[in-house]
CSV table of C-alpha atoms in Angstrom, one decimal:
chain,number,residue,atom,x,y,z
Y,21,UNK,CA,38.1,29.0,37.9
Y,22,UNK,CA,35.2,27.0,36.7
Y,23,UNK,CA,32.0,27.8,34.8
Y,24,UNK,CA,29.9,27.5,38.0
Y,25,UNK,CA,31.9,30.2,39.8
Y,26,UNK,CA,29.4,33.1,40.2
Y,27,UNK,CA,32.0,35.7,39.5
Y,28,UNK,CA,32.9,34.1,36.2
Y,29,UNK,CA,29.2,33.8,35.4
Y,30,UNK,CA,28.8,37.6,36.0
Y,31,UNK,CA,31.9,38.3,33.9
Y,32,UNK,CA,30.5,36.2,31.0
Y,33,UNK,CA,27.2,38.0,31.2
Y,34,UNK,CA,28.9,41.4,31.1
Y,35,UNK,CA,31.0,40.3,28.1
Y,36,UNK,CA,27.8,39.1,26.4
Y,37,UNK,CA,26.1,42.4,27.0
Y,38,UNK,CA,28.9,44.8,26.3
Y,39,UNK,CA,31.9,43.0,24.8
Y,40,UNK,CA,30.5,43.0,21.2
Y,41,UNK,CA,32.2,39.6,20.7
Y,42,UNK,CA,31.9,37.7,17.5
Y,43,UNK,CA,31.4,34.5,19.4
Y,44,UNK,CA,29.1,33.5,22.3
Y,45,UNK,CA,30.8,34.5,25.6
Y,46,UNK,CA,29.7,31.1,27.1
Y,47,UNK,CA,31.7,29.3,24.4
Y,48,UNK,CA,35.0,31.0,25.3
Y,49,UNK,CA,37.6,29.4,27.4
Y,50,UNK,CA,38.8,31.2,30.5
Y,51,UNK,CA,42.1,32.0,28.8
Y,52,UNK,CA,40.7,32.8,25.3
Y,53,UNK,CA,41.9,36.1,23.9
Y,54,UNK,CA,38.9,38.4,24.0
Y,55,UNK,CA,40.4,40.9,21.6
Y,56,UNK,CA,40.9,38.1,19.1
Y,57,UNK,CA,37.3,37.2,19.7
Y,58,UNK,CA,36.3,40.6,18.4
Y,59,UNK,CA,36.3,42.9,21.4
Y,60,UNK,CA,37.4,46.4,20.3
Y,61,UNK,CA,39.1,48.9,22.7
Y,62,UNK,CA,35.9,50.9,22.6
Y,63,UNK,CA,33.8,47.9,23.7
Y,64,UNK,CA,36.4,47.1,26.4
Y,65,UNK,CA,35.7,50.4,28.1
Y,66,UNK,CA,32.0,49.5,28.3
Y,67,UNK,CA,33.1,46.1,29.8
Y,68,UNK,CA,35.2,48.0,32.4
Y,69,UNK,CA,32.3,50.3,33.3
Y,70,UNK,CA,29.9,47.4,33.7
Y,71,UNK,CA,32.4,45.4,35.8
Y,72,UNK,CA,33.0,48.5,38.1
Y,73,UNK,CA,29.2,48.8,38.5
Y,74,UNK,CA,28.5,45.1,39.0
Y,75,UNK,CA,31.2,44.4,41.5
Y,76,UNK,CA,31.2,47.9,43.1
Y,77,UNK,CA,34.9,48.4,42.4
Y,78,UNK,CA,37.1,51.0,40.8
Y,79,UNK,CA,40.0,49.8,38.5
Y,80,UNK,CA,43.0,51.9,39.3
Y,81,UNK,CA,44.7,53.5,36.2
Y,82,UNK,CA,47.6,51.0,36.3
Y,83,UNK,CA,45.1,48.2,35.7
Y,84,UNK,CA,43.5,49.9,32.7
Y,85,UNK,CA,45.5,48.1,30.1
Y,86,UNK,CA,45.0,45.4,27.6
Y,87,UNK,CA,46.6,42.5,29.5
Y,88,UNK,CA,44.2,42.9,32.4
Y,89,UNK,CA,41.1,42.6,30.1
Y,90,UNK,CA,42.3,40.2,27.5
Y,91,UNK,CA,40.7,37.0,29.0
Y,92,UNK,CA,37.9,36.0,31.4
Y,93,UNK,CA,40.6,34.6,33.7
Y,94,UNK,CA,42.6,37.8,33.8
Y,95,UNK,CA,39.5,39.9,34.4
Y,96,UNK,CA,38.5,37.5,37.2
Y,97,UNK,CA,42.0,37.9,38.8
Y,98,UNK,CA,41.8,41.7,38.6
Y,99,UNK,CA,38.3,41.8,40.1
Y,100,UNK,CA,39.3,39.3,42.8
Y,101,UNK,CA,42.4,41.4,43.7
Y,102,UNK,CA,40.3,44.6,44.0
Y,103,UNK,CA,37.7,42.8,46.2
Y,104,UNK,CA,40.6,41.8,48.4
Y,105,UNK,CA,40.0,38.1,47.7
I,9,UNK,CA,71.5,56.6,22.1
I,10,UNK,CA,71.0,60.2,23.0
I,11,UNK,CA,70.3,63.2,20.8
I,12,UNK,CA,73.8,64.4,21.7
I,13,UNK,CA,75.7,61.5,20.1
I,14,UNK,CA,78.2,62.4,17.4
I,15,UNK,CA,76.6,59.9,15.0
I,16,UNK,CA,73.2,61.6,15.4
I,17,UNK,CA,74.8,65.0,15.1
I,18,UNK,CA,76.3,64.0,11.7
I,19,UNK,CA,72.9,62.6,10.6
I,20,UNK,CA,71.1,65.8,11.7
I,21,UNK,CA,73.6,68.0,9.9
I,22,UNK,CA,73.2,66.0,6.7
I,23,UNK,CA,69.4,66.3,7.0
I,24,UNK,CA,69.7,70.1,7.6
I,25,UNK,CA,71.9,70.4,4.5
I,26,UNK,CA,69.5,68.5,2.2
I,27,UNK,CA,66.5,70.3,3.7
I,28,UNK,CA,68.1,73.6,2.7
I,29,UNK,CA,69.6,72.6,-0.6
I,30,UNK,CA,67.0,70.2,-2.0
I,31,UNK,CA,63.7,70.1,-0.1
I,32,UNK,CA,63.2,73.9,0.4
I,33,UNK,CA,64.0,74.9,-3.2
I,34,UNK,CA,61.6,72.3,-4.5
I,35,UNK,CA,58.8,72.7,-2.0
I,36,UNK,CA,56.8,75.2,-4.0
I,37,UNK,CA,57.0,73.0,-7.2
I,38,UNK,CA,56.0,69.9,-5.3
I,39,UNK,CA,53.1,71.8,-3.9
I,40,UNK,CA,52.0,73.4,-7.2
I,41,UNK,CA,52.2,70.2,-9.2
I,42,UNK,CA,51.1,67.9,-6.4
I,43,UNK,CA,54.1,65.7,-7.2
I,44,UNK,CA,56.1,63.3,-5.1
I,45,UNK,CA,59.3,65.0,-3.6
I,46,UNK,CA,61.5,62.5,-5.5
I,47,UNK,CA,64.7,64.6,-5.3
I,48,UNK,CA,64.3,65.0,-1.5
I,49,UNK,CA,63.7,61.2,-1.0
I,50,UNK,CA,66.7,60.5,-3.2
I,51,UNK,CA,68.8,62.8,-1.0
I,52,UNK,CA,67.5,61.1,2.1
I,53,UNK,CA,68.5,57.7,0.6
I,54,UNK,CA,72.0,58.9,-0.2
I,55,UNK,CA,72.4,60.2,3.3
I,56,UNK,CA,71.2,56.8,4.7
I,57,UNK,CA,68.5,58.5,6.6
I,58,UNK,CA,65.7,56.1,5.6
I,59,UNK,CA,67.1,53.5,8.0
I,60,UNK,CA,67.2,55.8,11.0
I,61,UNK,CA,64.8,53.6,13.1
I,62,UNK,CA,66.6,50.3,12.3
I,63,UNK,CA,68.4,48.8,15.3
I,64,UNK,CA,72.2,48.7,15.4
I,65,UNK,CA,72.2,44.9,15.2
I,66,UNK,CA,70.7,45.1,11.7
I,67,UNK,CA,73.1,47.9,10.5
I,68,UNK,CA,71.0,51.0,11.3
I,69,UNK,CA,71.7,53.6,13.9
I,70,UNK,CA,68.7,52.6,16.1
I,71,UNK,CA,67.4,56.0,16.7
I,72,UNK,CA,64.7,56.5,19.3
I,73,UNK,CA,61.6,58.8,19.1
I,74,UNK,CA,63.4,62.0,20.1
I,75,UNK,CA,65.9,61.6,17.3
I,76,UNK,CA,63.3,60.7,14.7
I,77,UNK,CA,61.1,63.6,15.8
I,78,UNK,CA,64.1,65.9,15.4
I,79,UNK,CA,64.7,64.7,11.9
I,80,UNK,CA,61.0,64.9,10.8
I,81,UNK,CA,60.5,68.4,12.3
I,82,UNK,CA,63.7,69.7,10.7
I,83,UNK,CA,62.7,68.4,7.2
I,84,UNK,CA,59.1,69.8,7.6
I,85,UNK,CA,60.5,73.3,8.1
I,86,UNK,CA,61.7,73.1,4.5
I,87,UNK,CA,58.8,71.0,2.9
I,88,UNK,CA,55.8,69.8,4.8
I,89,UNK,CA,55.0,67.0,2.4
I,90,UNK,CA,58.6,65.7,2.6
I,91,UNK,CA,58.4,65.8,6.4
I,92,UNK,CA,55.2,63.8,6.3
I,93,UNK,CA,56.5,61.2,3.9
I,94,UNK,CA,59.6,60.7,6.1
I,95,UNK,CA,57.4,60.4,9.2
I,96,UNK,CA,55.1,57.9,7.6
I,97,UNK,CA,58.1,55.9,6.3
I,98,UNK,CA,59.6,55.8,9.8
I,99,UNK,CA,56.3,54.6,11.3
I,100,UNK,CA,56.3,51.6,8.9
I,101,UNK,CA,60.0,50.8,9.6
I,102,UNK,CA,59.4,51.0,13.3
I,103,UNK,CA,56.5,48.6,13.0
I,104,UNK,CA,58.8,46.0,11.4
I,105,UNK,CA,61.8,46.8,13.7
I,106,UNK,CA,59.7,46.5,16.9
I,107,UNK,CA,57.3,43.7,16.1
I,108,UNK,CA,58.9,41.4,13.5
I,109,UNK,CA,62.3,40.7,15.0
I,110,UNK,CA,61.2,37.1,15.8
I,111,UNK,CA,61.0,36.4,12.1
I,112,UNK,CA,64.1,35.4,10.2
I,113,UNK,CA,62.6,36.9,7.0
I,114,UNK,CA,62.1,40.3,8.6
I,115,UNK,CA,65.6,40.3,10.3
I,116,UNK,CA,67.0,39.9,6.8
I,117,UNK,CA,64.6,42.5,5.4
I,118,UNK,CA,65.8,45.1,7.9
I,119,UNK,CA,69.4,44.5,6.8
I,120,UNK,CA,68.2,44.9,3.1
I,121,UNK,CA,66.4,48.1,4.0
I,122,UNK,CA,69.6,49.5,5.4
I,123,UNK,CA,71.5,48.6,2.3
I,124,UNK,CA,69.0,49.6,-0.3
I,125,UNK,CA,67.3,52.4,1.6
I,126,UNK,CA,63.8,51.1,0.7
I,127,UNK,CA,60.9,53.5,0.9
I,128,UNK,CA,58.0,52.0,2.9
I,129,UNK,CA,54.4,53.2,2.6
I,130,UNK,CA,51.2,52.0,4.3
I,131,UNK,CA,47.6,51.1,3.5
I,132,UNK,CA,45.5,51.2,6.6
I,133,UNK,CA,42.3,52.9,5.3
I,134,UNK,CA,39.6,50.9,3.5
I,135,UNK,CA,36.4,51.5,1.8
I,136,UNK,CA,33.6,50.5,4.2
I,137,UNK,CA,35.5,50.9,7.5
I,138,UNK,CA,34.7,54.6,7.7
I,139,UNK,CA,38.2,55.7,8.8
I,140,UNK,CA,38.5,53.2,11.6
I,141,UNK,CA,41.9,51.8,11.2
I,142,UNK,CA,41.4,49.1,13.8
I,143,UNK,CA,38.9,47.2,11.7
I,144,UNK,CA,39.4,45.6,8.3
I,145,UNK,CA,37.1,44.1,5.7
I,146,UNK,CA,39.8,42.5,3.5
I,147,UNK,CA,41.6,39.4,4.7
I,148,UNK,CA,44.9,37.7,3.9
I,149,UNK,CA,44.4,34.3,2.4
I,150,UNK,CA,47.2,31.8,3.0
I,151,UNK,CA,47.9,28.7,1.0
I,152,UNK,CA,51.0,26.5,0.6
I,153,UNK,CA,53.3,29.0,2.1
I,154,UNK,CA,52.0,31.9,0.0
I,155,UNK,CA,49.4,34.6,0.5
I,156,UNK,CA,47.0,36.6,-1.5
I,157,UNK,CA,45.7,40.0,-0.4
I,158,UNK,CA,43.4,42.4,-2.1
I,159,UNK,CA,42.4,45.7,-0.6
I,160,UNK,CA,40.2,48.7,-1.6
I,161,UNK,CA,42.0,51.5,0.2
I,162,UNK,CA,40.6,55.1,0.4
I,163,UNK,CA,44.0,56.6,0.7
I,164,UNK,CA,47.5,55.3,-0.1
I,165,UNK,CA,50.1,57.9,0.6
I,166,UNK,CA,53.0,57.7,-1.9
I,167,UNK,CA,52.1,54.0,-2.5
I,168,UNK,CA,53.1,54.5,-6.2
I,169,UNK,CA,56.6,55.6,-5.2
I,170,UNK,CA,57.3,53.0,-2.5
I,171,UNK,CA,59.4,49.8,-2.5
I,172,UNK,CA,57.0,48.1,-0.1
I,173,UNK,CA,53.6,48.7,1.6
I,174,UNK,CA,52.5,47.6,5.0
I,175,UNK,CA,48.8,46.6,4.7
I,176,UNK,CA,46.3,46.0,7.5
I,177,UNK,CA,43.8,43.2,7.0
I,178,UNK,CA,42.0,40.5,8.8
I,179,UNK,CA,44.1,37.5,10.0
I,180,UNK,CA,42.0,35.1,7.9
I,181,UNK,CA,38.8,35.1,5.9
I,182,UNK,CA,36.9,33.8,9.0
I,183,UNK,CA,38.4,36.3,11.5
I,184,UNK,CA,36.4,39.1,13.1
I,185,UNK,CA,37.0,42.6,11.7
I,186,UNK,CA,39.1,43.7,14.7
I,187,UNK,CA,41.5,40.6,14.5
I,188,UNK,CA,44.0,42.2,12.2
I,189,UNK,CA,47.6,41.6,11.0
I,190,UNK,CA,50.1,43.7,9.1
I,191,UNK,CA,51.4,42.3,5.8
I,192,UNK,CA,54.4,43.6,3.9
I,193,UNK,CA,53.7,43.6,0.2
I,194,UNK,CA,56.8,44.1,-2.0
I,195,UNK,CA,57.3,46.0,-5.2
I,196,UNK,CA,56.9,43.7,-8.2
I,197,UNK,CA,54.4,41.5,-6.3
I,198,UNK,CA,51.5,44.0,-6.2
I,199,UNK,CA,49.4,45.9,-8.6
I,200,UNK,CA,47.9,49.3,-7.8
I,201,UNK,CA,44.8,50.7,-9.6
I,202,UNK,CA,44.2,54.3,-8.7
I,203,UNK,CA,40.5,54.8,-7.8
I,204,UNK,CA,40.4,58.5,-6.7
I,205,UNK,CA,42.4,61.7,-7.3
I,206,UNK,CA,44.7,63.6,-4.9
I,207,UNK,CA,44.0,67.3,-5.8
I,208,UNK,CA,43.9,68.7,-2.2
I,209,UNK,CA,44.4,71.9,-0.3
I,210,UNK,CA,47.6,70.8,1.2
I,211,UNK,CA,50.1,68.0,1.8
I,212,UNK,CA,50.0,67.7,-2.0
I,213,UNK,CA,53.4,66.0,-2.3
I,214,UNK,CA,52.3,63.0,-0.2
I,215,UNK,CA,50.3,61.8,-3.3
I,216,UNK,CA,47.6,60.0,-1.4
I,217,UNK,CA,44.8,59.0,-3.7
I,218,UNK,CA,42.7,55.8,-3.2
I,219,UNK,CA,44.0,52.5,-4.7
I,220,UNK,CA,42.8,49.0,-5.3
I,221,UNK,CA,45.7,46.7,-4.3
I,222,UNK,CA,46.1,43.2,-5.6
I,223,UNK,CA,49.1,41.4,-4.1
I,224,UNK,CA,50.7,38.1,-3.4
I,225,UNK,CA,53.8,37.0,-1.5
I,226,UNK,CA,55.5,34.6,0.8
I,227,UNK,CA,53.6,33.8,4.0
I,228,UNK,CA,56.6,35.0,6.0
I,229,UNK,CA,55.8,38.6,4.9
I,230,UNK,CA,52.9,38.6,7.4
I,231,UNK,CA,54.2,40.3,10.5
I,232,UNK,CA,54.0,37.9,13.5
I,233,UNK,CA,51.5,38.7,16.3
I,234,UNK,CA,48.6,41.0,16.2
I,235,UNK,CA,48.1,44.5,14.7
I,236,UNK,CA,46.3,45.3,17.9
I,237,UNK,CA,49.7,45.3,19.7
I,238,UNK,CA,51.7,46.9,16.9
I,239,UNK,CA,49.1,49.6,16.5
I,240,UNK,CA,49.0,50.5,20.2
I,241,UNK,CA,52.7,50.0,20.9
I,242,UNK,CA,54.1,51.5,17.7
I,243,UNK,CA,51.9,52.8,15.0
I,244,UNK,CA,49.8,55.1,17.2
I,245,UNK,CA,52.6,56.6,19.3
I,246,UNK,CA,55.0,56.9,16.3
I,247,UNK,CA,52.2,58.6,14.2
I,248,UNK,CA,51.1,61.0,16.8
I,249,UNK,CA,54.5,62.1,18.1
I,250,UNK,CA,56.2,62.3,14.6
I,251,UNK,CA,53.2,64.0,13.0
I,252,UNK,CA,53.1,66.5,15.9
I,253,UNK,CA,56.8,67.2,15.4
I,254,UNK,CA,56.4,67.8,11.7
I,255,UNK,CA,53.3,70.0,12.0
I,256,UNK,CA,55.4,72.0,14.5
I,257,UNK,CA,58.1,72.2,11.9
I,258,UNK,CA,55.7,73.7,9.4
I,259,UNK,CA,54.4,76.2,12.0
I,260,UNK,CA,58.0,77.0,13.1
I,261,UNK,CA,58.9,77.9,9.5
I,262,UNK,CA,55.8,80.2,9.3
I,263,UNK,CA,56.9,81.9,12.5
I,264,UNK,CA,60.5,82.2,11.3
I,265,UNK,CA,59.2,84.0,8.2
I,266,UNK,CA,57.1,86.3,10.3
I,267,UNK,CA,60.1,87.0,12.6
I,268,UNK,CA,62.2,87.9,9.6
I,269,UNK,CA,59.5,90.2,8.5
I,270,UNK,CA,59.4,91.9,11.9
I,271,UNK,CA,63.2,92.2,12.0
I,272,UNK,CA,63.1,93.9,8.6
I,273,UNK,CA,60.6,96.4,9.9
I,274,UNK,CA,62.6,97.0,13.0
I,275,UNK,CA,65.8,97.7,11.1
I,276,UNK,CA,64.1,100.5,9.1
I,277,UNK,CA,63.3,102.3,12.3
I,278,UNK,CA,65.7,101.5,15.2
I,279,UNK,CA,64.5,102.6,18.6
I,280,UNK,CA,60.8,101.8,17.8
I,281,UNK,CA,59.5,98.3,18.5
I,282,UNK,CA,57.2,97.6,15.5
I,283,UNK,CA,53.6,96.7,16.5
I,284,UNK,CA,53.9,93.4,14.7
I,285,UNK,CA,56.6,92.4,17.3
I,286,UNK,CA,53.9,92.1,20.0
I,287,UNK,CA,52.1,89.6,17.8
I,288,UNK,CA,55.3,87.7,17.3
I,289,UNK,CA,55.9,87.5,21.0
I,290,UNK,CA,52.4,86.1,21.4
I,291,UNK,CA,52.7,83.5,18.7
I,292,UNK,CA,56.1,82.4,20.0
I,293,UNK,CA,54.5,81.3,23.3
I,294,UNK,CA,52.1,79.0,21.4
I,295,UNK,CA,54.9,77.6,19.2
I,296,UNK,CA,57.0,76.8,22.3
I,297,UNK,CA,54.1,75.1,24.1
I,298,UNK,CA,53.5,73.0,21.0
I,299,UNK,CA,57.1,72.0,20.7
I,300,UNK,CA,57.5,71.0,24.3
I,301,UNK,CA,54.4,68.8,24.2
I,302,UNK,CA,55.9,66.5,21.6
I,303,UNK,CA,59.4,66.7,23.0
I,304,UNK,CA,58.2,65.6,26.4
I,305,UNK,CA,56.1,62.7,25.0
I,306,UNK,CA,59.0,61.6,22.8
I,307,UNK,CA,61.2,61.5,25.8
I,308,UNK,CA,58.6,59.6,27.8
I,309,UNK,CA,58.2,57.1,25.0
I,310,UNK,CA,61.9,56.5,24.9
I,311,UNK,CA,62.1,56.1,28.7
I,312,UNK,CA,59.4,53.4,28.5
I,313,UNK,CA,61.7,51.2,26.4
I,314,UNK,CA,64.2,51.2,29.3
I,315,UNK,CA,61.6,50.0,31.8
I,316,UNK,CA,60.8,46.2,32.0
I,317,UNK,CA,57.1,47.0,31.9
I,318,UNK,CA,57.5,49.5,29.1
I,319,UNK,CA,55.6,47.6,26.3
I,320,UNK,CA,52.7,47.0,28.7
I,321,UNK,CA,52.6,50.6,29.7
I,322,UNK,CA,52.1,51.6,26.1
I,323,UNK,CA,48.9,49.5,26.2
I,324,UNK,CA,47.4,51.5,29.1
I,325,UNK,CA,44.5,53.9,28.8
I,326,UNK,CA,46.6,56.6,30.4
I,327,UNK,CA,49.1,56.5,27.6
I,328,UNK,CA,46.4,56.3,24.9
I,329,UNK,CA,44.8,59.5,26.3
I,330,UNK,CA,48.2,61.3,26.2
I,331,UNK,CA,48.6,60.4,22.6
I,332,UNK,CA,45.1,61.5,21.8
I,333,UNK,CA,45.6,64.8,23.6
I,334,UNK,CA,48.9,65.4,21.8
I,335,UNK,CA,47.3,64.7,18.4
I,336,UNK,CA,44.3,67.0,19.0
I,337,UNK,CA,46.5,69.8,20.6
I,338,UNK,CA,49.1,69.7,17.9
I,339,UNK,CA,46.7,69.6,15.0
I,340,UNK,CA,44.6,72.4,16.4
I,341,UNK,CA,47.7,74.6,17.2
I,342,UNK,CA,49.6,74.3,13.9
I,343,UNK,CA,47.1,76.1,11.7
I,344,UNK,CA,46.4,78.6,14.5
I,345,UNK,CA,50.1,79.5,14.7
I,346,UNK,CA,50.3,79.9,10.9
I,347,UNK,CA,47.2,82.1,10.9
I,348,UNK,CA,48.9,84.3,13.5
I,349,UNK,CA,52.1,84.4,11.5
I,350,UNK,CA,50.0,85.6,8.5
I,351,UNK,CA,48.6,88.5,10.6
I,352,UNK,CA,52.2,89.6,11.1
I,353,UNK,CA,53.4,89.3,7.5
I,354,UNK,CA,50.1,90.7,6.1
I,355,UNK,CA,49.8,90.8,2.3
I,356,UNK,CA,53.4,89.7,1.7
I,357,UNK,CA,52.5,86.4,3.5
I,358,UNK,CA,49.3,86.1,1.5
I,359,UNK,CA,51.1,86.4,-1.8
I,360,UNK,CA,52.3,83.1,-3.3
I,361,UNK,CA,55.4,84.5,-4.8
I,362,UNK,CA,57.0,86.4,-1.9
I,363,UNK,CA,59.7,85.1,0.4
I,364,UNK,CA,57.2,85.6,3.3
I,365,UNK,CA,54.6,83.5,1.5
I,366,UNK,CA,52.6,81.3,4.0
I,367,UNK,CA,49.9,79.8,1.8
I,368,UNK,CA,51.5,76.3,1.6
I,369,UNK,CA,52.1,76.3,5.3
I,370,UNK,CA,48.5,77.2,6.0
I,371,UNK,CA,47.1,74.6,3.6
I,372,UNK,CA,49.5,71.9,4.8
I,373,UNK,CA,48.6,72.3,8.4
I,374,UNK,CA,44.9,72.3,7.7
I,375,UNK,CA,45.3,68.6,7.0
I,376,UNK,CA,46.3,67.9,10.6
I,377,UNK,CA,42.9,67.8,12.2
I,378,UNK,CA,41.5,65.7,9.4
I,379,UNK,CA,44.1,62.9,9.0
I,380,UNK,CA,42.4,60.7,11.6
I,381,UNK,CA,39.6,63.1,12.4
I,382,UNK,CA,39.9,64.9,15.7
I,383,UNK,CA,36.2,64.3,16.3
I,384,UNK,CA,36.8,60.6,16.2
I,385,UNK,CA,39.8,60.8,18.5
I,386,UNK,CA,37.9,63.1,21.0
I,387,UNK,CA,35.0,60.7,21.2
I,388,UNK,CA,37.4,57.8,22.0
I,389,UNK,CA,39.0,60.0,24.7
I,390,UNK,CA,35.6,60.8,26.1
I,391,UNK,CA,34.8,57.1,26.4
I,392,UNK,CA,38.2,56.3,28.0
I,393,UNK,CA,37.7,59.2,30.5
I,394,UNK,CA,34.7,57.3,31.9
I,395,UNK,CA,37.0,54.8,33.5
I,396,UNK,CA,40.3,56.7,33.7
I,397,UNK,CA,40.8,58.3,37.2
I,398,UNK,CA,44.2,60.1,36.6
I,399,UNK,CA,45.4,58.8,40.0
């Protein structure tokens, strides 16, 4: 996944708006740990909500766990899976 | 390991004996003087009960959540403060046993803990974080294989009576407040300066004033990985299940005293069911519901460990909600149950010097909704329910 991928761009914008990261979301690598970058579990819920709204998806409960939301790449994979792509 | 094993049966019998012979006779004095239940902890050490969560490969019995909850709830029936100290100690031991096994130092430490029956305390609160344990201000500073760690903690349960303290802090001085690690500081390598008092309504024997900690140690005493994982996978579930079990223990002893009172009344007038018996029937339903809540979640926790995805499942929102619901339900129920028991015993329960006395039980259980405030937990649940579908 590269920086010009529109889905990744949207994910980065959502992280910027809702992730409460201590670093700029654009400076993070696809595999960087978002929790180590300062995202709290409370902030992660807002990220989940924004992702559900942006991509018109619903995360099933089994996906609502830390490992699914711990990096831009894993979020992208989850969103892609739910979009059937 | 199941609760029916002969080894556990022997440990539980030893605990029951020391609860009856040591903890119960000293409970009123511990409460009155707000002193550490030293004799009970000594007895637990002699019975090798402080290493209950240590895995077999390090010399412990490797008890799971059901066994630990049975031990804590049994001790709490004799002395609530002792039950809380034992639960908090088990939580710390479990954090090491479950998250530090990759470290040679901690593998050795677990063996030492079995041999010397160390008492472990914790320091998770901090001035300025407003009760949010998942953020820290203080940071561990590493240099040349050593560390330095200072913390201004708002509460430090039995820290003055422990052999080691697990301290939460930021991973480094440039880490964000949520990027935390757990550090074991050892007796002889830290100084505690008491900053506040511990003259409370209840749980007086836990001796939990504020402290300023100044510590140093070897870098290997920093638990590998992240506190985010050890918190979600161990500290939170062990806290909520073991606390619920010991709050139930206190409530169960209150109901036992009320039941004895009712039986006494019934014996005076056989053939007539005393009116207090109806109240006893009512409170026993709430006591049973409370017990089965923590029993079921302890069993579910133990079953996770058998599944390959178990550790991941403990990081799910669904499990976090279950833990929050258990904590809120148990902490609300315990004082309600004691209150109902008090309506049965009447003035004899209200007196501090009667065998039906319920003052300590009432005051101890009032702490439950405050230690990690229920309001804070409920607002986290409210947030998680915005994405959780329960499907």
